[in-house]
PDB file of C-alpha atoms in Angstrom:
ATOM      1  CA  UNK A1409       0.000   0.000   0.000  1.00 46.00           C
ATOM      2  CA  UNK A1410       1.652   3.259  -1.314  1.00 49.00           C
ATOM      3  CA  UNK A1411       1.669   6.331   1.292  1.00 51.00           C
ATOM      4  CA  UNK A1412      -0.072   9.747   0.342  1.00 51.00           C
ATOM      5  CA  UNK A1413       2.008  12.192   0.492  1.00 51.00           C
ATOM      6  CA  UNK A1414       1.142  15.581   1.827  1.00 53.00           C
ATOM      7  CA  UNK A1415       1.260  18.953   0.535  1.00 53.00           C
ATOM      8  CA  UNK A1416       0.795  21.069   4.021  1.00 56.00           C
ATOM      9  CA  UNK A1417       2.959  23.993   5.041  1.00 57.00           C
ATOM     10  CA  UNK A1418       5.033  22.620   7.851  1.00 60.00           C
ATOM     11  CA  UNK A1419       4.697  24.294  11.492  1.00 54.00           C
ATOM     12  CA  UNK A1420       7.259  27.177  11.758  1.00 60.00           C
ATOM     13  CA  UNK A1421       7.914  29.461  15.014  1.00 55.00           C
ATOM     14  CA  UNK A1422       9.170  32.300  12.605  1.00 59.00           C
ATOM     15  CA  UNK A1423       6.433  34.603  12.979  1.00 68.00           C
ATOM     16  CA  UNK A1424       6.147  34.423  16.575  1.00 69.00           C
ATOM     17  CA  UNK A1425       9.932  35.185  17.031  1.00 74.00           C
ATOM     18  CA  UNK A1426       9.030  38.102  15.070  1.00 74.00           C
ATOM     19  CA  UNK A1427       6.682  39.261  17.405  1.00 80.00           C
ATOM     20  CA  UNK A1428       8.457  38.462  20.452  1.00 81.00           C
ATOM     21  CA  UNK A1429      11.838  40.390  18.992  1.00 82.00           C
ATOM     22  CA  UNK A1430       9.689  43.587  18.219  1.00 81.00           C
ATOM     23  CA  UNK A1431       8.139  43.660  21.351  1.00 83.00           C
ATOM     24  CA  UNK A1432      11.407  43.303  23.296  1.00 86.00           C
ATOM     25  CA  UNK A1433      12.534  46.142  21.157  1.00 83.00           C
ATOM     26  CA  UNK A1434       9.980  48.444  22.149  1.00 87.00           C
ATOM     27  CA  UNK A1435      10.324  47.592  25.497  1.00 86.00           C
ATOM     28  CA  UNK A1436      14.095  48.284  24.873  1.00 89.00           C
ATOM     29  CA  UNK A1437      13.038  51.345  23.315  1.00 85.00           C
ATOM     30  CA  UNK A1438      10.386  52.493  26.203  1.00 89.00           C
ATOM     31  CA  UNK A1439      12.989  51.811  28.876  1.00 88.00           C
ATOM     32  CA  UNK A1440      15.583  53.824  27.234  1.00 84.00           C
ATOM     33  CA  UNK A1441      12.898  56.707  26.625  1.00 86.00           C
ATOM     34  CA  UNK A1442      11.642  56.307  30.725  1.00 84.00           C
ATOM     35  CA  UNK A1443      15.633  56.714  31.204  1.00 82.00           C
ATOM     36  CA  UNK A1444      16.206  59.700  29.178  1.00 79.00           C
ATOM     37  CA  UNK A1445      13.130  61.303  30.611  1.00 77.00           C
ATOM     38  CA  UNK A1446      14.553  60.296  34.616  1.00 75.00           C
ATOM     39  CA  UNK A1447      17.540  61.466  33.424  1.00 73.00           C
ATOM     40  CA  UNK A1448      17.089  64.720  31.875  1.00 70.00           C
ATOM     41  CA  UNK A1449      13.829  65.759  34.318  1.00 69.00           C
ATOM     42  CA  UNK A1450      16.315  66.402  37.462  1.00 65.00           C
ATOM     43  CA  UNK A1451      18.730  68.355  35.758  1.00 61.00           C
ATOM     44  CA  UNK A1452      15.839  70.798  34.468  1.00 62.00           C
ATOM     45  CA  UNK A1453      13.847  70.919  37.549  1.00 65.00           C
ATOM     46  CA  UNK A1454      17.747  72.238  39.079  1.00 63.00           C
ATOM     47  CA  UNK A1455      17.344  74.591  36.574  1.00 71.00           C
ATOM     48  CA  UNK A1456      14.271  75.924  37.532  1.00 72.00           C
ATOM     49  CA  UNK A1457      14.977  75.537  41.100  1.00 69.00           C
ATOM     50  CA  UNK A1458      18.338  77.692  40.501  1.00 75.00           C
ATOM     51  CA  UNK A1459      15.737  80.508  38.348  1.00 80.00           C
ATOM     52  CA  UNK A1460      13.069  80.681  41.292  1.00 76.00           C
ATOM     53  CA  UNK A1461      16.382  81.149  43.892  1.00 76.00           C
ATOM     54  CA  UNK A1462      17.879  83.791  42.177  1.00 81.00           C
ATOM     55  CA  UNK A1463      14.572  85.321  42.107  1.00 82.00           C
ATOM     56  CA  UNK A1464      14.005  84.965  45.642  1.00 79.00           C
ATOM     57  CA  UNK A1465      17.073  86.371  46.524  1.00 82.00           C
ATOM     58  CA  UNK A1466      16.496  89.390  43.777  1.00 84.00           C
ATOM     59  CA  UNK A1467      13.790  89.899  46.328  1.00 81.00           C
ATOM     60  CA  UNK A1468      15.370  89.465  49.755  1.00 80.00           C
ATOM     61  CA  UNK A1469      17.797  91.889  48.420  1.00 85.00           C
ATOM     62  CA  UNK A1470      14.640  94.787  47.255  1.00 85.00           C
ATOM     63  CA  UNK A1471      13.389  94.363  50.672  1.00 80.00           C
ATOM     64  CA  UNK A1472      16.851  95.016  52.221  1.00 81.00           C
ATOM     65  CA  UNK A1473      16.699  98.109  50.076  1.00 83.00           C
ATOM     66  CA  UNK A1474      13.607  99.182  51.436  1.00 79.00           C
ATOM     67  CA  UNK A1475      14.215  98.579  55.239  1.00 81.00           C
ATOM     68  CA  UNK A1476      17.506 100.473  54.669  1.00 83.00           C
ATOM     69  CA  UNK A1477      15.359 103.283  53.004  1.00 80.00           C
ATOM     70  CA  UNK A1478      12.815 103.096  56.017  1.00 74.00           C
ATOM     71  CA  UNK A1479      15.651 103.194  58.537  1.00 77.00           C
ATOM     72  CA  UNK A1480      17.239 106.201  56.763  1.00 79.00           C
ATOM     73  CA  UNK A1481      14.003 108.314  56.907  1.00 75.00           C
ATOM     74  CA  UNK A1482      13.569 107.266  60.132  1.00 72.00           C
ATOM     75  CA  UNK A1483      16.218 108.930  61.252  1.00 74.00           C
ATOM     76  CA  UNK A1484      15.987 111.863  59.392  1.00 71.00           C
ATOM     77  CA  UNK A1485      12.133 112.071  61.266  1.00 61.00           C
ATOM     78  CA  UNK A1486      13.959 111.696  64.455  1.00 63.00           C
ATOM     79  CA  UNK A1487      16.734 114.620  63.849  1.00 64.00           C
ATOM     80  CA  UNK A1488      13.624 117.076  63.125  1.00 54.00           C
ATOM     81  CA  UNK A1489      11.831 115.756  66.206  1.00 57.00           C
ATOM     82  CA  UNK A1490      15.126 116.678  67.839  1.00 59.00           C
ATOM     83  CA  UNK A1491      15.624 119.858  66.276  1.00 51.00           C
ATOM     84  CA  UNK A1492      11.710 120.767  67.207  1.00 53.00           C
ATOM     85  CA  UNK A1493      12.473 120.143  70.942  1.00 55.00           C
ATOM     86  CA  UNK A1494      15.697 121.722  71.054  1.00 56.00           C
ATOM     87  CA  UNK A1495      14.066 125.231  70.178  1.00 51.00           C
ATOM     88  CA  UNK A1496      11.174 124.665  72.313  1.00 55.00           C
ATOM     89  CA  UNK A1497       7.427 125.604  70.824  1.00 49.00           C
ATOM     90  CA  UNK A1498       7.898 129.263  72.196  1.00 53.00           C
ATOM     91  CA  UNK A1499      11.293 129.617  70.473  1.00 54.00           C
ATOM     92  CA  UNK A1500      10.367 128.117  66.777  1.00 53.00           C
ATOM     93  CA  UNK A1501       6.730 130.016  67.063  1.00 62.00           C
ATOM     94  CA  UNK A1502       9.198 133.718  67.023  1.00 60.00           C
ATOM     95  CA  UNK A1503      11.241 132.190  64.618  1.00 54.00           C
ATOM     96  CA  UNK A1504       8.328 131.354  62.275  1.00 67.00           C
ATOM     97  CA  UNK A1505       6.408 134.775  63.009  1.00 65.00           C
ATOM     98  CA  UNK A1506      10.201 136.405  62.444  1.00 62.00           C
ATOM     99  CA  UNK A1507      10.455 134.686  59.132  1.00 60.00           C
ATOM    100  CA  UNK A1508       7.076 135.116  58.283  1.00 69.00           C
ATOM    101  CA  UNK A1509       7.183 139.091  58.680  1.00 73.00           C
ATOM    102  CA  UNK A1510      10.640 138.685  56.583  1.00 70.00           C
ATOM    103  CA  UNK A1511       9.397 137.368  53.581  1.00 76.00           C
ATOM    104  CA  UNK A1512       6.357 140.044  54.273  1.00 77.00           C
ATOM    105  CA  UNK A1513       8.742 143.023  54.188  1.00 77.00           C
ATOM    106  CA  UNK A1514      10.304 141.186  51.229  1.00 75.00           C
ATOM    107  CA  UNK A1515       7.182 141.033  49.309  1.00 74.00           C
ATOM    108  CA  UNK A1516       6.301 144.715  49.830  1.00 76.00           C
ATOM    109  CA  UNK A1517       9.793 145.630  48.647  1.00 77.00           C
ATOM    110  CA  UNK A1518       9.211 143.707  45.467  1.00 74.00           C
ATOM    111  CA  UNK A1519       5.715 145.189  45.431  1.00 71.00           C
ATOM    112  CA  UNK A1520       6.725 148.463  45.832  1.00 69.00           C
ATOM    113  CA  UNK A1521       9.673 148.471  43.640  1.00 64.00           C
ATOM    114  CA  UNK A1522       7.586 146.227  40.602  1.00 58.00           C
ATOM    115  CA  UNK A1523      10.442 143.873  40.502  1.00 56.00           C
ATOM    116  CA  UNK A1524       9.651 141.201  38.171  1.00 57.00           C
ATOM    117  CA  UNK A1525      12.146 138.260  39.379  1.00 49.00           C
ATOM    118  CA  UNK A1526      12.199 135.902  35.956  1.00 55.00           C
ATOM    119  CA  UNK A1527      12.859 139.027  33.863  1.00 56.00           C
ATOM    120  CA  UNK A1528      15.220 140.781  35.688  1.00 57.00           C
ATOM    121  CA  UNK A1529      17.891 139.520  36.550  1.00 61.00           C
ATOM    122  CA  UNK A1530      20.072 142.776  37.697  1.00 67.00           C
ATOM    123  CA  UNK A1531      17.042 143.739  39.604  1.00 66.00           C
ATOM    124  CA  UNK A1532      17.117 140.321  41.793  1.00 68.00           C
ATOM    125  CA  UNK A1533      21.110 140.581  41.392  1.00 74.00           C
ATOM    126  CA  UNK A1534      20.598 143.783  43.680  1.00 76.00           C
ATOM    127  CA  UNK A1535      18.186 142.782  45.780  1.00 74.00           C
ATOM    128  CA  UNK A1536      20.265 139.408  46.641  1.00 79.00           C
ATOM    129  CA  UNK A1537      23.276 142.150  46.863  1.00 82.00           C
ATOM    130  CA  UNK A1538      20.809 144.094  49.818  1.00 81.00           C
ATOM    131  CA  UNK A1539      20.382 140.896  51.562  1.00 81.00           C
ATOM    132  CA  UNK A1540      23.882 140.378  51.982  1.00 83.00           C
ATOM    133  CA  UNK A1541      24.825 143.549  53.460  1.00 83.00           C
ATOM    134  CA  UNK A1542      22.068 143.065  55.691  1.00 80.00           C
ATOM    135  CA  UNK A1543      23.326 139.469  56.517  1.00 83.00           C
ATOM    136  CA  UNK A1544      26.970 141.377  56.858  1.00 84.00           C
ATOM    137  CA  UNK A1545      25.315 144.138  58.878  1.00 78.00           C
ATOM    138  CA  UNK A1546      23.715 141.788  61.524  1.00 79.00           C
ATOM    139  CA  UNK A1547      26.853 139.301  61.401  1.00 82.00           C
ATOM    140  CA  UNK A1548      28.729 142.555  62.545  1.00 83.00           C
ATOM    141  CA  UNK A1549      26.273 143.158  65.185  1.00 84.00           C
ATOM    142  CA  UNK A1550      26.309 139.673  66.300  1.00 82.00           C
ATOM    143  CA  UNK A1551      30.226 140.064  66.884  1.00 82.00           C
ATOM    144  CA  UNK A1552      29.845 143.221  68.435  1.00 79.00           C
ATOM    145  CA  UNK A1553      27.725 141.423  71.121  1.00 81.00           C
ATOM    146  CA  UNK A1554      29.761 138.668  71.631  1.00 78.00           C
ATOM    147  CA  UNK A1555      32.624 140.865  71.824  1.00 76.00           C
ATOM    148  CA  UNK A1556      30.454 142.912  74.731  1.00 70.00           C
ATOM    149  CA  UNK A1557      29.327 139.516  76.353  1.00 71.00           C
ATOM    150  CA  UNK A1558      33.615 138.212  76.275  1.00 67.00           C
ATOM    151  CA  UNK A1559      34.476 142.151  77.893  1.00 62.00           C
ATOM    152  CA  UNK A1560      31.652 141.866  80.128  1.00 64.00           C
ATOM    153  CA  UNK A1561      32.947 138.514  81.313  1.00 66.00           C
ATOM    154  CA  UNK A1562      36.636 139.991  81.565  1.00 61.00           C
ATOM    155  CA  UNK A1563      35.404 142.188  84.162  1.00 57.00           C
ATOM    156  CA  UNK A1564      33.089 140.150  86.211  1.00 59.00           C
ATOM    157  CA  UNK A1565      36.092 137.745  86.486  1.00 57.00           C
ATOM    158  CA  UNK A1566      38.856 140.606  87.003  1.00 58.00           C
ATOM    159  CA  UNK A1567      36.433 142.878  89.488  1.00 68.00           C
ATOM    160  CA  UNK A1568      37.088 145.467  87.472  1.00 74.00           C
ATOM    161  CA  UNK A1569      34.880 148.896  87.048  1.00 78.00           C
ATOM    162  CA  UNK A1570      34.524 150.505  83.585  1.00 78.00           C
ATOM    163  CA  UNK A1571      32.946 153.592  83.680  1.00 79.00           C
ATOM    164  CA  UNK A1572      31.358 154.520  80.276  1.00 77.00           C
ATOM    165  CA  UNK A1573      30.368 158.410  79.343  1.00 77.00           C
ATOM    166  CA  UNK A1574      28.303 159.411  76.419  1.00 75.00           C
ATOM    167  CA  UNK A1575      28.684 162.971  74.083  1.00 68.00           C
ATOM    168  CA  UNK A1576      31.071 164.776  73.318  1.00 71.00           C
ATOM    169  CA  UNK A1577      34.831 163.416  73.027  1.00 67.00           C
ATOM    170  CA  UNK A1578      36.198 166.861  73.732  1.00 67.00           C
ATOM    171  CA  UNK A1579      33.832 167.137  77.067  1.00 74.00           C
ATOM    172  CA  UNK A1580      35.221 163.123  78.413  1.00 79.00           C
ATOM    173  CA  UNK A1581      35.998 163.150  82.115  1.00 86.00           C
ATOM    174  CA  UNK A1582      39.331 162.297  83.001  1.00 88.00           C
ATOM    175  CA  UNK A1583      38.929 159.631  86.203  1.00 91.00           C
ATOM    176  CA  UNK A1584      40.943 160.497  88.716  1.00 92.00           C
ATOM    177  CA  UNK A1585      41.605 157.607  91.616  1.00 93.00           C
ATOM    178  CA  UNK A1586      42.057 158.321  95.169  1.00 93.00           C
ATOM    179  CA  UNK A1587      43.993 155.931  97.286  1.00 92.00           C
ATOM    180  CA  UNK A1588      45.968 156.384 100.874  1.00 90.00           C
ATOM    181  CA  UNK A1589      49.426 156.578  99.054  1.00 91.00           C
ATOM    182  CA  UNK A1590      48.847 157.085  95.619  1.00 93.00           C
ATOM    183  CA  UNK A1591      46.364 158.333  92.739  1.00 94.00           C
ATOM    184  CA  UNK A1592      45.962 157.788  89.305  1.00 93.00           C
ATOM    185  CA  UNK A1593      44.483 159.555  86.829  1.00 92.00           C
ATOM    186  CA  UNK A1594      43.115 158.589  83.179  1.00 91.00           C
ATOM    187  CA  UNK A1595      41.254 159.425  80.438  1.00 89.00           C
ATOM    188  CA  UNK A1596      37.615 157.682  80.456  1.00 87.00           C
ATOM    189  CA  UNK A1597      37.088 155.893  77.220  1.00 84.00           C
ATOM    190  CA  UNK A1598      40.452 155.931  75.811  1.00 85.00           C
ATOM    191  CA  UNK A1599      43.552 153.677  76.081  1.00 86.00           C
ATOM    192  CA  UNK A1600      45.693 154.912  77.494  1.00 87.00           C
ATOM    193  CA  UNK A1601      49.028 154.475  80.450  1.00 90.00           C
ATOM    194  CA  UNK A1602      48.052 156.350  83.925  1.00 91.00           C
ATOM    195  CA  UNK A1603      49.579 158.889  85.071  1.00 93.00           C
ATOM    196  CA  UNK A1604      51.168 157.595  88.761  1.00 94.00           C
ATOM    197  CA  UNK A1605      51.288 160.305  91.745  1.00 94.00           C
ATOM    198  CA  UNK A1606      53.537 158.689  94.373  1.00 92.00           C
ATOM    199  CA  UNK A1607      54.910 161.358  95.492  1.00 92.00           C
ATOM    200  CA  UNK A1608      55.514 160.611  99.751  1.00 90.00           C
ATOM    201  CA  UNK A1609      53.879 163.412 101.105  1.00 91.00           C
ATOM    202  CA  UNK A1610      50.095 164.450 100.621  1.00 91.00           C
ATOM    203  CA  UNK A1611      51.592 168.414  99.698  1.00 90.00           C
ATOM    204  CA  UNK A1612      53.930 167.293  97.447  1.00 93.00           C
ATOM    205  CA  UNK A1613      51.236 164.745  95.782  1.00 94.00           C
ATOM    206  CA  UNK A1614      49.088 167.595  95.456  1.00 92.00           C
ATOM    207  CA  UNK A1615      51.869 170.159  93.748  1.00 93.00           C
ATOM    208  CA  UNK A1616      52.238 167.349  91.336  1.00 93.00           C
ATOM    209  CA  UNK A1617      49.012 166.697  90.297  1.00 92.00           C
ATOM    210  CA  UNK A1618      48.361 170.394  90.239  1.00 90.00           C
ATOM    211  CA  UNK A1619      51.163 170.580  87.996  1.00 91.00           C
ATOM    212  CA  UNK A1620      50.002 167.904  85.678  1.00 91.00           C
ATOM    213  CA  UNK A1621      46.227 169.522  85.490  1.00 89.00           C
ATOM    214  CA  UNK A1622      47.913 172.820  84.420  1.00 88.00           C
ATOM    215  CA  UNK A1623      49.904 171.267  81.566  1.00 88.00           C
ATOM    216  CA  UNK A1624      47.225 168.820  80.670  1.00 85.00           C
ATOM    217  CA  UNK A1625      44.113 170.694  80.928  1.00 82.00           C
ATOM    218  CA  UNK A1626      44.847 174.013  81.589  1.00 76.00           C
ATOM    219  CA  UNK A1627      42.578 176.363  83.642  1.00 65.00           C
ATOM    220  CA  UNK A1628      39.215 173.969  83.289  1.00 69.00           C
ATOM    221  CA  UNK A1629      38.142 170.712  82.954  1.00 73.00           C
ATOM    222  CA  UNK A1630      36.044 167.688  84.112  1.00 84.00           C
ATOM    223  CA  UNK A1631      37.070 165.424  86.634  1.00 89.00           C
ATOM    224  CA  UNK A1632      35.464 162.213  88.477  1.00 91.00           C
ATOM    225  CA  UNK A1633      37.252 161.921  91.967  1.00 92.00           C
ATOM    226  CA  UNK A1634      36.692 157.686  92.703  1.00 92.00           C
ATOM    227  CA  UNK A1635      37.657 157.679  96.006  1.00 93.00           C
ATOM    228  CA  UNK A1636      38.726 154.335  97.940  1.00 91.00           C
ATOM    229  CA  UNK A1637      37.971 153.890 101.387  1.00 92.00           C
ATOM    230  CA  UNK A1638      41.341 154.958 102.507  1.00 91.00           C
ATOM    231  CA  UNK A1639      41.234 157.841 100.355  1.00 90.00           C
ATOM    232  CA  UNK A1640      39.116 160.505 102.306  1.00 92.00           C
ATOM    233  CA  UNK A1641      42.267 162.377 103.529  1.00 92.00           C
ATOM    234  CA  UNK A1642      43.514 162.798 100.112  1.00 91.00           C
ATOM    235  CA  UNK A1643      39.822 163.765  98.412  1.00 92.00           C
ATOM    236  CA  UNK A1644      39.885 166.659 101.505  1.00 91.00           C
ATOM    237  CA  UNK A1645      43.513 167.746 100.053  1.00 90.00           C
ATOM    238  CA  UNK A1646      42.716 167.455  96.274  1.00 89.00           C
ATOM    239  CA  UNK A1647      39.348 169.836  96.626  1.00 88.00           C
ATOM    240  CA  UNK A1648      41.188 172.390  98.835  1.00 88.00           C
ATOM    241  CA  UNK A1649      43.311 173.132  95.737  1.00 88.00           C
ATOM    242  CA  UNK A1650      43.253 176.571  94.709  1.00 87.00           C
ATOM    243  CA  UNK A1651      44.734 175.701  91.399  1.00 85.00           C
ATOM    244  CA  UNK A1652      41.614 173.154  90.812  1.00 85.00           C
ATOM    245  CA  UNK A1653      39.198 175.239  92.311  1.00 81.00           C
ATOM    246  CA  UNK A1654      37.248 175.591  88.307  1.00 81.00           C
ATOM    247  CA  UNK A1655      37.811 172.273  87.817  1.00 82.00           C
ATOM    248  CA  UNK A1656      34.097 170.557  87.579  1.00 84.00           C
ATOM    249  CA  UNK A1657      34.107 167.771  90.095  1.00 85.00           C
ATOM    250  CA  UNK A1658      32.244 163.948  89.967  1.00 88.00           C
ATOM    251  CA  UNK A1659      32.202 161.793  92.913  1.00 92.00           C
ATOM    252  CA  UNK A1660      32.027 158.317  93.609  1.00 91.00           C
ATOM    253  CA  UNK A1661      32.933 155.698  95.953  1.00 91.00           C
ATOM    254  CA  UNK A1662      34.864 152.731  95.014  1.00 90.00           C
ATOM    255  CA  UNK A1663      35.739 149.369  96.886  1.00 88.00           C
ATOM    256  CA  UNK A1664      39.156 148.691  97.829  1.00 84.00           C
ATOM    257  CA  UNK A1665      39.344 145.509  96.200  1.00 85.00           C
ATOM    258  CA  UNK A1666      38.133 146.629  92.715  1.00 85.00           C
ATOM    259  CA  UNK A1667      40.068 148.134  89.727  1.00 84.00           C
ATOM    260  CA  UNK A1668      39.540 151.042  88.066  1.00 87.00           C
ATOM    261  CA  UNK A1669      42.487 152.396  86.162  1.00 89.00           C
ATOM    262  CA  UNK A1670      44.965 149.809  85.261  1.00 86.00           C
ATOM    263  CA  UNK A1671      48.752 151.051  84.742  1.00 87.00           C
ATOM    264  CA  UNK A1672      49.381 150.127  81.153  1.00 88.00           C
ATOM    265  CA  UNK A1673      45.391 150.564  79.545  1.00 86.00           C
ATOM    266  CA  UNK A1674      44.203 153.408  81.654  1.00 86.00           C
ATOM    267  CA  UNK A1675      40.160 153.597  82.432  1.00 83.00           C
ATOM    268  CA  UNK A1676      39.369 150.741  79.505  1.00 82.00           C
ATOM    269  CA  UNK A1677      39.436 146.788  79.623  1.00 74.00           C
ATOM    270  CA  UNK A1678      40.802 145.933  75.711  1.00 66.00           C
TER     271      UNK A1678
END
């Protein structure tokens, strides 16, 4: 008996290796993609990380900015505070009402004069020239006084007396100091060295300043007598002077531990 024989395909596994290869490759191909994405996802979210920190510190470093700023006025409010208490509310109300009755007198001299300020400039030129001599005329004034207050303090700490006379020069006094054993005499309101009577004797202390009045102010003239406590014997001698009977006499008493006429400035405290 003969055997058929059979045409059939015979079972392969070909196909199926196909599939199972492609598959593995796009697993491969998946993994490798999962990889790159694990990979490259860190390194970006640094990034960004790295972005949103320099912003932040962009930010700290504003608001240091600021609270430096606030600090700064601060302490400018603080200084005015300061300044406001220093003067006192009486003190800065005259020097508001002074200022205000400055720039009143101002505006009536621009009134009165029709000074237009943006289109004339000589016109401001001499008003801002006015102002300064002002400025230099009370800057004077001010040194004046302080001068006065430093010469009044001169001769509250020396305990010295300055007498002061007013009108004519020709008709000063000439101040004429009376001590036990010796006088001086000097020119009120002038420097200038005393003249020293010494002289032993009260008769011959009188011939010499008899002398001296004849040569230095002939016939007449003014005289303040500032007699110390031990100088009443010599005041009795000077006024029983024939020679300085028109002489017009002043009187006054001085301590004996005060100075009038100094030796080397006369009757004036430089």
């Amino acid at each position: 008996m003969s055997r058929r024989h059979r045409n059939d395909n015979p079972f392969t596994l070909f196909a199926f290796q196909d599939i199972i290869t492609s598959v593995t490759g796009i697993l491969i191909l998946i993994t490798l993609i999962l990889a790159l994405s694990l990979v490259l996802e860190p390194a970006a979210q640094v990034s960004q990380v790295q972005q949103d920190g320099k912003a932040l510190q962009a930010e700290l470093d504003q608001l240091e900015s600021d609270i430096q700023a606030l600090e700064a006025q601060t302490q400018i409010d603080a200084e005015v505070l300061d300044l406001l208490v220093s003067f006192g509310a009486e003190s800065l109300s005259d020097l508001i009402a002074e200022l205000d009755s400055s720039i009143e007198k101002t505006r009536s001299m621009l009134r009165d004069a029709n000074i237009e300020v943006l289109g004339n400039k000589n016109t401001v030129a001499e008003s801002n020239q006015k102002l300064n001599e002002k400025q230099q005329s009370l800057d004077d004034i001010t040194d004046k006084i302080k001068q006065q207050e430093a010469l009044l303090k001169e001769i509250n700490e020396s305990n010295r007396v300055v007498y002061q006379f007013s009108g004519n020069p020709d008709q000063i006094p000439w101040l004429i100091e009376l001590g036990a054993t010796q006088w001086l005499a000097a020119p009120a309101n002038q420097k200038a060295k005393a003249t020293v009577f010494s002289e032993p004797s009260l008769s011959k202390r009188l011939r010499a300043i008899e002398d001296w009045y004849k040569n230095t102010l002939g016939s007449e003239g003014y005289l303040v007598l500032l007699i110390r406590p031990d100088g009443v014997q010599s005041y009795n001698t000077l006024r029983s002077s024939k020679t300085m009977a028109n002489a017009q006499f002043g009187v006054d008493l001085i301590a004996s531990d005060v100075t009038v006429i100094d030796l080397e400035s006369g009757a004036v405290i430089e």
